[in-house]
XYZ file of C-alpha atoms in Angstrom:
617
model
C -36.240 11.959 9.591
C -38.247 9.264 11.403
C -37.353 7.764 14.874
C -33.514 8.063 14.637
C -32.557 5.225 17.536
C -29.544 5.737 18.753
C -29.211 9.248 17.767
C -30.636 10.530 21.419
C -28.869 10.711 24.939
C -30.447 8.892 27.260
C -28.615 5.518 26.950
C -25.289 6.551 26.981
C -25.094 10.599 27.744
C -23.600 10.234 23.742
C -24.681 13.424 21.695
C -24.192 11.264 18.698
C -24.410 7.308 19.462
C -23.563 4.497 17.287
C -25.473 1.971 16.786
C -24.228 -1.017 14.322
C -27.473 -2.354 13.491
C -28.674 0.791 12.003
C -25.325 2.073 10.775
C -23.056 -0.192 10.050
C -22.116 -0.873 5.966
C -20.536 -3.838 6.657
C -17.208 -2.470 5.315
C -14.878 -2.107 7.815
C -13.072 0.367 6.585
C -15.608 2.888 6.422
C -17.512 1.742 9.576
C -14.096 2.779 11.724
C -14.785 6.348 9.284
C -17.967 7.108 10.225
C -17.256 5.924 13.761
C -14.610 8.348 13.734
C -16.793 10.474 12.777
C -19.497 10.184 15.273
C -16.652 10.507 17.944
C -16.007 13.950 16.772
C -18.876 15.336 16.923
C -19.204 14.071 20.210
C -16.248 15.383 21.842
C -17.246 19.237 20.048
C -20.607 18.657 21.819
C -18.708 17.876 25.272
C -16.657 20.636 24.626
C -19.264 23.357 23.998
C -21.802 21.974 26.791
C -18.540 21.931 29.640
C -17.123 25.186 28.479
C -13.785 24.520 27.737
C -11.677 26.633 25.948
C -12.289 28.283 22.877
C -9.012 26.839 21.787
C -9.681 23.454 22.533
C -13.213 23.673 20.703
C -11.306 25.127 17.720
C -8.846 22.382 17.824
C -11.774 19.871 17.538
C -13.827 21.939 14.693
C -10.273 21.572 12.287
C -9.745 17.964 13.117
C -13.896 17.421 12.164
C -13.208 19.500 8.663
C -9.825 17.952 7.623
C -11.221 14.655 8.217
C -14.241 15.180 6.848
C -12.634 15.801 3.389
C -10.073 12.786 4.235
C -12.967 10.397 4.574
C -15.227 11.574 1.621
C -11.871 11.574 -0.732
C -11.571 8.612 0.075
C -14.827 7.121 -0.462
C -15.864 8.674 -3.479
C -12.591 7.194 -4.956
C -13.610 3.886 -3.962
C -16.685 3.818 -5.024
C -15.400 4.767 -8.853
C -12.957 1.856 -8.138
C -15.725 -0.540 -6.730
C -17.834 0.540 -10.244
C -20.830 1.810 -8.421
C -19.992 5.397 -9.744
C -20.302 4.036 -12.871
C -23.554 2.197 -13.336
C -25.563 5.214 -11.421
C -24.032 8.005 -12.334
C -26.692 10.410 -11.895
C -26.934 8.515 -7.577
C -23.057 9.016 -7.317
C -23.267 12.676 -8.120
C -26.462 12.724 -5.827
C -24.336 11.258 -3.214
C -21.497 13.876 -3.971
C -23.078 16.983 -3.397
C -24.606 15.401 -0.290
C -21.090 15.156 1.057
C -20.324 18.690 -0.154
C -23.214 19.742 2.076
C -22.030 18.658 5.216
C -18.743 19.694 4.117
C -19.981 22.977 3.993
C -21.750 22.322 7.334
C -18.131 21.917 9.063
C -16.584 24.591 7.291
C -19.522 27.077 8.026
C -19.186 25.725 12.074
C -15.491 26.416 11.735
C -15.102 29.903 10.199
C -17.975 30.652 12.709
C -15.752 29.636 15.683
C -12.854 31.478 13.994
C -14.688 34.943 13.713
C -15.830 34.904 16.596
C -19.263 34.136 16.196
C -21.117 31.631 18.157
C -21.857 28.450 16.970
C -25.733 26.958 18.642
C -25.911 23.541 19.510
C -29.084 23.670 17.104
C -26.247 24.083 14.001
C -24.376 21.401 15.939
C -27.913 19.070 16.089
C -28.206 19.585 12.004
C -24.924 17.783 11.436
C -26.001 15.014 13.795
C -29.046 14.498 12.059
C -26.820 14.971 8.295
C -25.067 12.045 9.271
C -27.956 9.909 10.393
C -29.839 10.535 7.078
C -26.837 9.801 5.047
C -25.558 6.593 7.087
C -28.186 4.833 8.240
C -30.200 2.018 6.491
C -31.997 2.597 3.759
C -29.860 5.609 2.645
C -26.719 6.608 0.046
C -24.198 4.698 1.984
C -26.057 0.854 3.078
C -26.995 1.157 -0.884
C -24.010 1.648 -2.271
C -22.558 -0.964 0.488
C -25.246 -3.438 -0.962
C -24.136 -2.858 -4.262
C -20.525 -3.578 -3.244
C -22.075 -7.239 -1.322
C -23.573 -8.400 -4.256
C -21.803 -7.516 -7.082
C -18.102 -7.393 -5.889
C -16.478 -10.602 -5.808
C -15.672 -12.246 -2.094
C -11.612 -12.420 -2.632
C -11.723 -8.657 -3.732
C -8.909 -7.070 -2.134
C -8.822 -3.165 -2.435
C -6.578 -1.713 -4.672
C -6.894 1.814 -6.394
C -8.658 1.356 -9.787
C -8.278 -2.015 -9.731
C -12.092 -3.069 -10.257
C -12.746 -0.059 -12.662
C -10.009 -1.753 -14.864
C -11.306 -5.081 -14.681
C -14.766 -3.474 -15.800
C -13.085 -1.435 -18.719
C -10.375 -4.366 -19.544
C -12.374 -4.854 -22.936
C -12.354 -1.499 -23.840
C -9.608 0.264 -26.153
C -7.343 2.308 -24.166
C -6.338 5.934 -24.433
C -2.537 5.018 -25.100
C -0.160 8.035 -24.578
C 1.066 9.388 -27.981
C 3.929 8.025 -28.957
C 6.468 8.793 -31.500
C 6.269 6.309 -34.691
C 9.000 3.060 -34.349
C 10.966 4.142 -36.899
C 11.480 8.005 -35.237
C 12.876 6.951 -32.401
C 12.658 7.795 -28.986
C 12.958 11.923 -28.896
C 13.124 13.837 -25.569
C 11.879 16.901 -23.994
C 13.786 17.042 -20.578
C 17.475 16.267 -19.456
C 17.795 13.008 -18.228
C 17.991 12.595 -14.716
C 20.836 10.385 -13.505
C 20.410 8.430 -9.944
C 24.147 7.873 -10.125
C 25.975 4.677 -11.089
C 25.296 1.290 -9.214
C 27.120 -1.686 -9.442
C 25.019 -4.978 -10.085
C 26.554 -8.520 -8.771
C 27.211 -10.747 -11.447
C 25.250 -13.954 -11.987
C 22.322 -15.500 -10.225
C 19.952 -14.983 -7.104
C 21.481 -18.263 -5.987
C 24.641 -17.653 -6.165
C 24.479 -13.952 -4.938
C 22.376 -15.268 -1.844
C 25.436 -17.828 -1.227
C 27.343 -14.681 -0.873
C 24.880 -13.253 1.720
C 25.383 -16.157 3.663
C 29.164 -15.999 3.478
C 28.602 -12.682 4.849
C 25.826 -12.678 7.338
C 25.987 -16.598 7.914
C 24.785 -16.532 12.174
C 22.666 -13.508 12.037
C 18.902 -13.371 11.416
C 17.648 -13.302 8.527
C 13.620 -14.236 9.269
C 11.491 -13.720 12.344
C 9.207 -16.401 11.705
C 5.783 -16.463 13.684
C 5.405 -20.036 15.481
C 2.635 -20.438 18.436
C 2.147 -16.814 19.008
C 6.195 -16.089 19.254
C 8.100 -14.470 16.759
C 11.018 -16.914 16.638
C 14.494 -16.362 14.425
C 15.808 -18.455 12.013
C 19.949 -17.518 10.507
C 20.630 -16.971 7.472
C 22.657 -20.545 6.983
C 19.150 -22.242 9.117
C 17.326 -20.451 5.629
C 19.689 -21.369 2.862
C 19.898 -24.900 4.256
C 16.354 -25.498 4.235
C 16.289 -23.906 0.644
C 18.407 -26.307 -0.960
C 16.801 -29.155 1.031
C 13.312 -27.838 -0.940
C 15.531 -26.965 -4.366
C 16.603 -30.503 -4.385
C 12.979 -32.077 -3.184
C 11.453 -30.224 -6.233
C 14.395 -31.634 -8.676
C 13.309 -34.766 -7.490
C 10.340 -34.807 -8.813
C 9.142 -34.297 -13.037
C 10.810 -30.619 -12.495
C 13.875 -29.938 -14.146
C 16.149 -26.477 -14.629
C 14.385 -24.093 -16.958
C 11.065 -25.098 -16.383
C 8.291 -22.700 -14.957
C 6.439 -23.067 -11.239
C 3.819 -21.524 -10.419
C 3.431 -20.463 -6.812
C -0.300 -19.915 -4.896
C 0.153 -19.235 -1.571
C 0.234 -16.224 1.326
C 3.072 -14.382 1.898
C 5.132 -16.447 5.012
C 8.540 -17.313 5.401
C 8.092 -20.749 3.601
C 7.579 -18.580 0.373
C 10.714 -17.208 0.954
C 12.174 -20.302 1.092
C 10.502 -22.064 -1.701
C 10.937 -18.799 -4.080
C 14.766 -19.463 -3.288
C 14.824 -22.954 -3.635
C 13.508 -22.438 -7.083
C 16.633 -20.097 -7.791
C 19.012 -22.947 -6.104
C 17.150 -25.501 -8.290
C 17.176 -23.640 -11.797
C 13.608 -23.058 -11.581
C 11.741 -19.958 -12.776
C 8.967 -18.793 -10.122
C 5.527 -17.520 -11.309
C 4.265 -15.750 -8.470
C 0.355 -15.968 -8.274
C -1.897 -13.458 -5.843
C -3.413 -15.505 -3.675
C -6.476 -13.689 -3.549
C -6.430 -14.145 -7.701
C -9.788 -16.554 -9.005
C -9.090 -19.631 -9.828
C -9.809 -18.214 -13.716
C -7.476 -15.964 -13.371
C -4.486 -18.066 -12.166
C -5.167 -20.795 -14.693
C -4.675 -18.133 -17.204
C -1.294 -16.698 -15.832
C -0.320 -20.904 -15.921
C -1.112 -20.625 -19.618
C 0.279 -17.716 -20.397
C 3.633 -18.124 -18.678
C 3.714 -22.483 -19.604
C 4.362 -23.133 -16.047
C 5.023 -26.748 -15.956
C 4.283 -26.824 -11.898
C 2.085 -25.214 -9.439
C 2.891 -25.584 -5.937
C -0.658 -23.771 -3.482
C -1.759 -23.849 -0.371
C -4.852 -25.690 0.508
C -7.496 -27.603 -2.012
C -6.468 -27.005 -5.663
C -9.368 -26.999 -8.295
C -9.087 -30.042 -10.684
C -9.025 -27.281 -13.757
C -6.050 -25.762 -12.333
C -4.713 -28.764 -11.396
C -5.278 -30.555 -15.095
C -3.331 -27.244 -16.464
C 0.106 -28.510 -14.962
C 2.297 -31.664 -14.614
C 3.311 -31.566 -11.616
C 1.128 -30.476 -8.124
C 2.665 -29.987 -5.011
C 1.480 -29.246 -1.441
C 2.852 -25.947 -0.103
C 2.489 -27.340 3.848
C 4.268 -30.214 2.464
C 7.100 -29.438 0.445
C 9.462 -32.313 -0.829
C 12.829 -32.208 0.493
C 16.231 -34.070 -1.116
C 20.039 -33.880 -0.889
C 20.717 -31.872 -3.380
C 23.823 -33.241 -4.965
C 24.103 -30.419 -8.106
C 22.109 -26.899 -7.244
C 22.282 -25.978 -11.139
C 20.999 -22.183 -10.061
C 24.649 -21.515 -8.969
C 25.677 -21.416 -12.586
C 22.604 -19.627 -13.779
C 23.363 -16.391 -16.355
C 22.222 -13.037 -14.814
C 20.957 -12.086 -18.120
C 18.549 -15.186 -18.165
C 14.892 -15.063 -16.601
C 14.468 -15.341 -12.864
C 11.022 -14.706 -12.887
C 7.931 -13.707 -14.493
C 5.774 -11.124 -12.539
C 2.383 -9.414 -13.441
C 0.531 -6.194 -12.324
C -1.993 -7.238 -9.772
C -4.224 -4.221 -11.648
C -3.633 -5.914 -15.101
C -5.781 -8.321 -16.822
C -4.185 -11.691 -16.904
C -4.227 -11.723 -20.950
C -1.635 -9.120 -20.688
C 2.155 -9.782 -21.147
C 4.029 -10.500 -17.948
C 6.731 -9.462 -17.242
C 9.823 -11.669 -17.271
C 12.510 -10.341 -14.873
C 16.148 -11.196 -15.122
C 18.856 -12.487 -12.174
C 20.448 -9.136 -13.105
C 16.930 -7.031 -12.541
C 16.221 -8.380 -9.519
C 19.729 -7.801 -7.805
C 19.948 -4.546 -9.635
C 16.640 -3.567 -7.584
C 17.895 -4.689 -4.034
C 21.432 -3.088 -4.657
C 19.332 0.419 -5.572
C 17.288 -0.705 -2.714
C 20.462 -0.939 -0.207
C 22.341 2.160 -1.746
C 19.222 4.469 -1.374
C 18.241 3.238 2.107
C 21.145 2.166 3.975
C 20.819 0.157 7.179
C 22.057 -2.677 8.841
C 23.577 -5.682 9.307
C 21.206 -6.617 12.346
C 18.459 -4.402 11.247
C 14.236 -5.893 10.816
C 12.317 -5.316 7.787
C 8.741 -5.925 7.415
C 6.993 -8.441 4.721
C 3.382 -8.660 5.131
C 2.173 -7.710 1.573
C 2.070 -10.373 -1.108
C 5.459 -11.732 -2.419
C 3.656 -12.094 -6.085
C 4.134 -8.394 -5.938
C 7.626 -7.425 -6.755
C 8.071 -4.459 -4.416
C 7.766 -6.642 -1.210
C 9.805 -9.463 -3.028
C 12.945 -7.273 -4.166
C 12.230 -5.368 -0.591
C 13.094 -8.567 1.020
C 16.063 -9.535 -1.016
C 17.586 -5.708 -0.265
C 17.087 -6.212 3.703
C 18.954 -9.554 3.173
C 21.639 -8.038 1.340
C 22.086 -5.499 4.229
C 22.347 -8.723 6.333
C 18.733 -7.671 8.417
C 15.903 -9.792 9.162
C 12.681 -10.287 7.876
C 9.721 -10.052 10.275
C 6.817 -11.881 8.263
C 3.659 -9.914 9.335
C -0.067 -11.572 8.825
C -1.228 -9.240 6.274
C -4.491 -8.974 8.438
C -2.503 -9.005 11.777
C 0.456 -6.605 10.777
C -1.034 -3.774 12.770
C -0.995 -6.066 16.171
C 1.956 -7.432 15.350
C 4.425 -4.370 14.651
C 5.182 -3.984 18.222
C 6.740 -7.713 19.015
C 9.350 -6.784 16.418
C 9.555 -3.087 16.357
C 11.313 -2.845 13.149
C 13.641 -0.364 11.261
C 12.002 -0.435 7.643
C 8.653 -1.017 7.682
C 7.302 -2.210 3.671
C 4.189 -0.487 3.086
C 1.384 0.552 0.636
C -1.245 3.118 1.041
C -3.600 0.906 2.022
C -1.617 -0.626 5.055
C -0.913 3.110 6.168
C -4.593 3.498 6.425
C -4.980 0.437 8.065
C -2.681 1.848 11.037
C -4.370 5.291 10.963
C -7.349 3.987 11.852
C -5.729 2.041 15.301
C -3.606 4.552 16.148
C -6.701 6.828 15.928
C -8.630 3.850 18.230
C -5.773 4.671 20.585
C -6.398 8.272 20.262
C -9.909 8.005 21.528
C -8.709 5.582 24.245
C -7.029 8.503 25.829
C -8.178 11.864 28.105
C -9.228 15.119 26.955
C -6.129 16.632 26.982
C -4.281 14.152 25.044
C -7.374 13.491 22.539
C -7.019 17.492 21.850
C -3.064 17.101 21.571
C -3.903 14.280 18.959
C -6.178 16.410 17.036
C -3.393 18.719 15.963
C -0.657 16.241 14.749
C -2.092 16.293 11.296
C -1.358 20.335 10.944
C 2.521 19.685 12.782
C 2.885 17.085 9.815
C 1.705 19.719 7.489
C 4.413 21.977 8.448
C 7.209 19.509 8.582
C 6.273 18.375 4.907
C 6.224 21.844 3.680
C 9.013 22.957 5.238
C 7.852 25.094 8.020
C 8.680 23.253 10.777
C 6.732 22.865 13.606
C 6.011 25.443 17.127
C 8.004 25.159 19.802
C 5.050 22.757 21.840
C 5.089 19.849 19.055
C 8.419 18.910 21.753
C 5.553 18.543 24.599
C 3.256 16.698 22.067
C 5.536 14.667 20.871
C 6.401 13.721 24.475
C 3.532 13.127 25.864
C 1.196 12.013 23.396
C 3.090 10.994 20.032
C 6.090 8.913 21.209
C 3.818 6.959 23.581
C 1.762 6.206 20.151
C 4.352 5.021 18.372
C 6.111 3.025 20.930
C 2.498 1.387 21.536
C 2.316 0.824 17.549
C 5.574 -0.560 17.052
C 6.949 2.387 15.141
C 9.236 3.655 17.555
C 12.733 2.140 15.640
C 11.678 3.317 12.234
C 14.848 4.732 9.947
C 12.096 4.332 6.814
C 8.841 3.682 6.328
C 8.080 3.015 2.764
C 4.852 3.413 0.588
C 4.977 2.133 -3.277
C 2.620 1.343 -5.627
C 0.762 4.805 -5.133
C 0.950 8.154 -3.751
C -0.312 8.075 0.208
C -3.065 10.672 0.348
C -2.325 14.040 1.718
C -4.283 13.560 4.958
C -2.453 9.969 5.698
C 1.159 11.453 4.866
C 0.983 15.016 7.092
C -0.617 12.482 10.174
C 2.391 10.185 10.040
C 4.981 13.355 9.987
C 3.461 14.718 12.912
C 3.466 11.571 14.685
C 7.329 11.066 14.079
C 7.049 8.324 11.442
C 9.392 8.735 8.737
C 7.074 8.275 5.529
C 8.543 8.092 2.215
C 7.244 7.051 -1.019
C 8.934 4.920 -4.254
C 8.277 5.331 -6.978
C 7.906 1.765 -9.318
C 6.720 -0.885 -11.174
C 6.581 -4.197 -12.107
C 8.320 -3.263 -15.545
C 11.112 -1.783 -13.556
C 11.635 -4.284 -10.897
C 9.229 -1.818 -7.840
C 11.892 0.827 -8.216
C 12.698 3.633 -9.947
C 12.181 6.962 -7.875
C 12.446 7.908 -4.378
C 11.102 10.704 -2.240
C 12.792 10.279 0.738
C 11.701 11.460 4.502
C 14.734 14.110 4.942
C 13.769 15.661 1.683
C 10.370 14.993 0.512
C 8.675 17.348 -2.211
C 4.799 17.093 -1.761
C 3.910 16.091 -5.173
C 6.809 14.944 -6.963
C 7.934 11.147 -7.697
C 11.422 12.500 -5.897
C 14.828 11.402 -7.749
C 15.924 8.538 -9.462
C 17.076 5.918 -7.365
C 20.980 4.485 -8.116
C 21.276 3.140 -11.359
C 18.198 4.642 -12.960
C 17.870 7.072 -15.846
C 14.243 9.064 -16.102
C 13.301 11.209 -18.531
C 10.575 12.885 -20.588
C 9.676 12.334 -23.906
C 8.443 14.710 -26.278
C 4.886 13.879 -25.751
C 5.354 13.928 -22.401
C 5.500 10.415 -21.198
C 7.924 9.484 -18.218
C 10.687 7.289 -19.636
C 12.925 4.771 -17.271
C 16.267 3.594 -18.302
C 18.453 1.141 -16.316
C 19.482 -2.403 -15.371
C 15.993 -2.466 -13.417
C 14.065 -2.193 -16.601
C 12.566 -5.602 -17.367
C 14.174 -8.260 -19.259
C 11.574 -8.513 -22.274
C 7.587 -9.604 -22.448
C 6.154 -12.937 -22.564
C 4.654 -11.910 -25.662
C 7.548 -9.203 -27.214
C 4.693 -8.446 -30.435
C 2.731 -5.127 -30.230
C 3.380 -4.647 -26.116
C 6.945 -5.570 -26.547
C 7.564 -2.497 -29.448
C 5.515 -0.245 -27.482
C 6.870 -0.288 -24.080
C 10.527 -0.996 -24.542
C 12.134 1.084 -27.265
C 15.879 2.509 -27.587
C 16.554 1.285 -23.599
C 13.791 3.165 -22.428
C 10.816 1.770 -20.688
C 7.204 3.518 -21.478
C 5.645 3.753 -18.441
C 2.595 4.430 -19.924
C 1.951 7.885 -17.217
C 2.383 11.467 -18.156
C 5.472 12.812 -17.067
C 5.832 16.210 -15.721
C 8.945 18.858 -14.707
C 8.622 21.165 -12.608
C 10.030 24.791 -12.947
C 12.531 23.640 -10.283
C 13.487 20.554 -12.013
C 11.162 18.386 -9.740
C 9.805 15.444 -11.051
C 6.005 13.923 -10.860
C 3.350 12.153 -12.713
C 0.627 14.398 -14.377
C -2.958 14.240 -15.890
């Protein structure tokens, strides 16, 4: 093994100590993992060596094993999704069953405990030195974290399979069988029916007018401004939306015409995003993190005539529009005709893409009547308000955060805009209701609230160490023993008050299922988790499995005003007024993916024996 610094006692009194220089990957995430970690074993060694209880050494040995196979779950799938998995096979398998050795390590030190048996210090000392040999430089885990420096580009931001689909972009796909055009779209399930919804007519702009009508003196944003969140009414917003609707008519823009927007997510892209439906305009929302490359493709692609971005804009993209305007800066104008009022709600309100998807790929162009069809689902699935906060710190490009926003509005609550890097800090000045989330963000808060955790004495640490198995019980119906009360008391409310969480009536999660781990953690604590079910092609919505009846597993039910179904080669079918308008390009993607009202969503649909719905393999 070498001279393992850091590894020893006699700086700290640490069984296991950290030491960055010698450990650290440089990604974050999994630093605050194996930190974690490290902490663990720690507190089992203080455990053994004081003689505390055999309970509380138990308690410590299942917290070690469950996140054990949390943290190597998790980094096995990114590193298929980061492509190293894929260029070294034969080192990613290597690096696999060296994580199914200490795996076994943990479980062997558990069942031990559990029979009765007792477990040495010297078994104890062989996991410490596991996790030296596998962490620290030189080894499996600075290699693979090199690999991920140098050939990962620097405005990467994770997302599940994203890279790997980038990588394989070129290749032909594995399409799910479909029936031939002329066949018809033939089913092998009942449809399931998320009960009738009634759409407003006509535009965003004139529906938001509405909102106003309604709502006119409450909040509608909580707007960060010198370190203060500070609240702006929902007349303050629509004002300054048709100042910036009739700034941008002012200029070459005129009704019909495409505009590209670049920026972070922030109340200004709110405003601008409905200034464009006061003005007539069409928004194309880009990712900010996208390339340059990639953005000046989506301009091609969707003929944007406009691009309106944040900061310096490179002369290519620049040369690819008309018209370039300065997010900090936008123009302002009396408007004196807002031609958005009198928009159709069958015509295009926006086109949106797949963050995931290569940019050569159709977008999707989303109707007035899509996108109000997905907030009223929104607002009749998860009622709440007037006066209520909603969270938006993910990226308005992606249309689960933007039709997220327009259902809190239409339940006349506010908008908190988070700092996607700061959301964790900030939670707690605004304590919200609905918290807008993805798995990532949930993992994000896992590991403070852990950092918390370890903040705190013995007693409370040990109390924390169980609130993943209370979760387990609540999700599978079991309940939980009669001292989760205490727990909650004294350890979990104090958590969650500290976090910001304490107000929650739903906490969401789209765009993936929340790993097993995350989901039975945020039960126990008292978080309300649950998870839609969506995609750009139907507006971020289409299934909901909601806190007060969540099926491990399953996608849940269809949400109001969506049909779901199976076809008879199994694919999941969606059928609705949140199903996308149509393609930019209606040829080959167009035939395939929209056929007799139903949407293909491309994923393997299952059925339960008890009628529940999921995705399968």
């Amino acid at each position: 093994m070498g001279n393992r610094t850091g590894m020893g006692t006699d700086s700290t009194g640490e069984f296991a100590e950290w030491d960055d220089e010698r450990y650290s990957t440089n990604i974050e995430r999994f630093d605050e993992q194996h930190k974690r970690l490290f902490g663990l074993l720690n507190d089992l060694h203080t455990a053994m060596n004081e003689g505390h209880s055999e309970e509380e050494v138990g308690d410590i040995l299942r917290e070690l094993e469950r996140y054990t196979e949390y943290h190597f779950g998790d980094e096995e799938e990114f590193m298929q999704n980061c492509g190293y998995a894929m260029d070294c096979s034969d080192c990613f398998y290597n690096h696999r069953e060296m994580h199914e050795e200490f795996a076994d390590k943990v479980q062997e030190l558990r069942e031990k405990h559990e029979n009765g048996e007792y477990v040495t210090m010297e078994v104890l000392t062989v996991a410490r030195d596991w996790l030296d040999a596998h962490i620290a430089a030189g080894d499996e885990d600075q290699n693979y974290a090199d690999y991920f420096q140098t050939e990962v580009s620097d405005d990467y931001e994770y997302e599940p399979g994203q890279l790997y689909h980038d990588r394989t972009a070129s290749e032909d796909p594995v399409p799910v069988d479909r029936q031939s055009e002329d066949a018809g779209v033939r089913l092998d399930s009942d449809i399931y029916d998320g009960a009738s919804l009634s759409v407003p007519d006509g535009s965003v702009a004139s529906w938001f007018e509405d909102i106003v009508s309604d709502h006119g003196d409450r909040t509608a944003a909580l707007v960060r401004d010198d370190g203060e969140f500070v609240e702006r009414s929902f007349e303050e917003l629509a004002e300054r939306a048709k100042a910036v609707a009739g700034g941008l008519l002012s200029t070459e823009l005129r009704p019909g015409d495409r505009l590209a927007i670049r920026a972070q997510s922030q109340y200004e892209w709110s405003v601008l995003d409905l200034a464009c439906h006061f003005a007539g305009l069409v928004p194309v929302a880009l990712y900010p993190s996208a390339s340059d490359d990639r953005a000046a493709q989506i301009i091609e692609r969707t003929g944007a005539t406009g691009l309106v971005a944040a900061g310096d804009v490179a002369d290519d993209l620049a040369m690819a529009v008309e018209t370039v305007l300065d997010f900090e800066d936008l123009p302002t104008a009396e408007a004196r005709v807002l031609p958005g009022l009198q928009t159709d709600g069958d015509e295009v309100a926006t086109v949106a893409f797949d963050v995931a998807s290569p940019a050569e790929k159709a977008g999707c162009a989303l109707t007035h009547r899509n996108l109000l069809a997905a907030a009223e689902s929104l607002r009749e699935a998860l009622p709440t308000g007037p006066g209520a906060t909603g969270t938006c710190s993910l990226p308005l490009a992606h249309i689960y955060q933007r039709v997220s926003t327009y259902y809190l509005w239409a339940t006349g609550s506010a908008v908190a805009y988070l700092g996607a890097e700061e959301f964790v800090d900030q939670l707690a000045a605004v304590e919200p209701e609905v918290l807008v989330g993805v798995p990532k963000m949930y993992q994000q808060l896992y590991g403070t609230i852990q950092d918390r955790l370890g903040d705190m004495g013995w007693m409370k640490r040990k109390v924390g160490g169980r609130v993943a198995s209370y979760g387990e019980g609540i999700v599978e119906g079991q309940g939980t023993p009669l001292k989760y009360r205490a727990a909650n008391r004294l350890v979990y409310k104090p958590l969650r008050q500290e976090a910001g969480l304490s107000n929650l009536t739903y906490a969401l999660s789209g765009t993936g299922r929340l790993d097993d781990h995350l989901l039975y953690f945020f039960r126990g604590l008292g978080v309300p988790v649950c998870e839609l079910y969506g995609s750009v092609g139907t507006t971020g919505v289409g299934a909901l499995n909601p806190a007060e009846s969540f099926v491990q597993g399953s996608i849940g039910d269809p949400m109001p005003g969506v049909e779901i179904a199976v076809s008879e080669n199994r694919e999941l079918l969606i059928r609705g007024p949140t199903v996308l308008g149509g393609f930019l390009d209606d040829g080959q993607t167009g035939s395939q993916t929209l056929r007799d009202d139903w949407y293909h969503t491309g994923e393997v649909g299952e059925v339960g024996p008890d009628g529940t719905l999921s995705v399968g393999e």
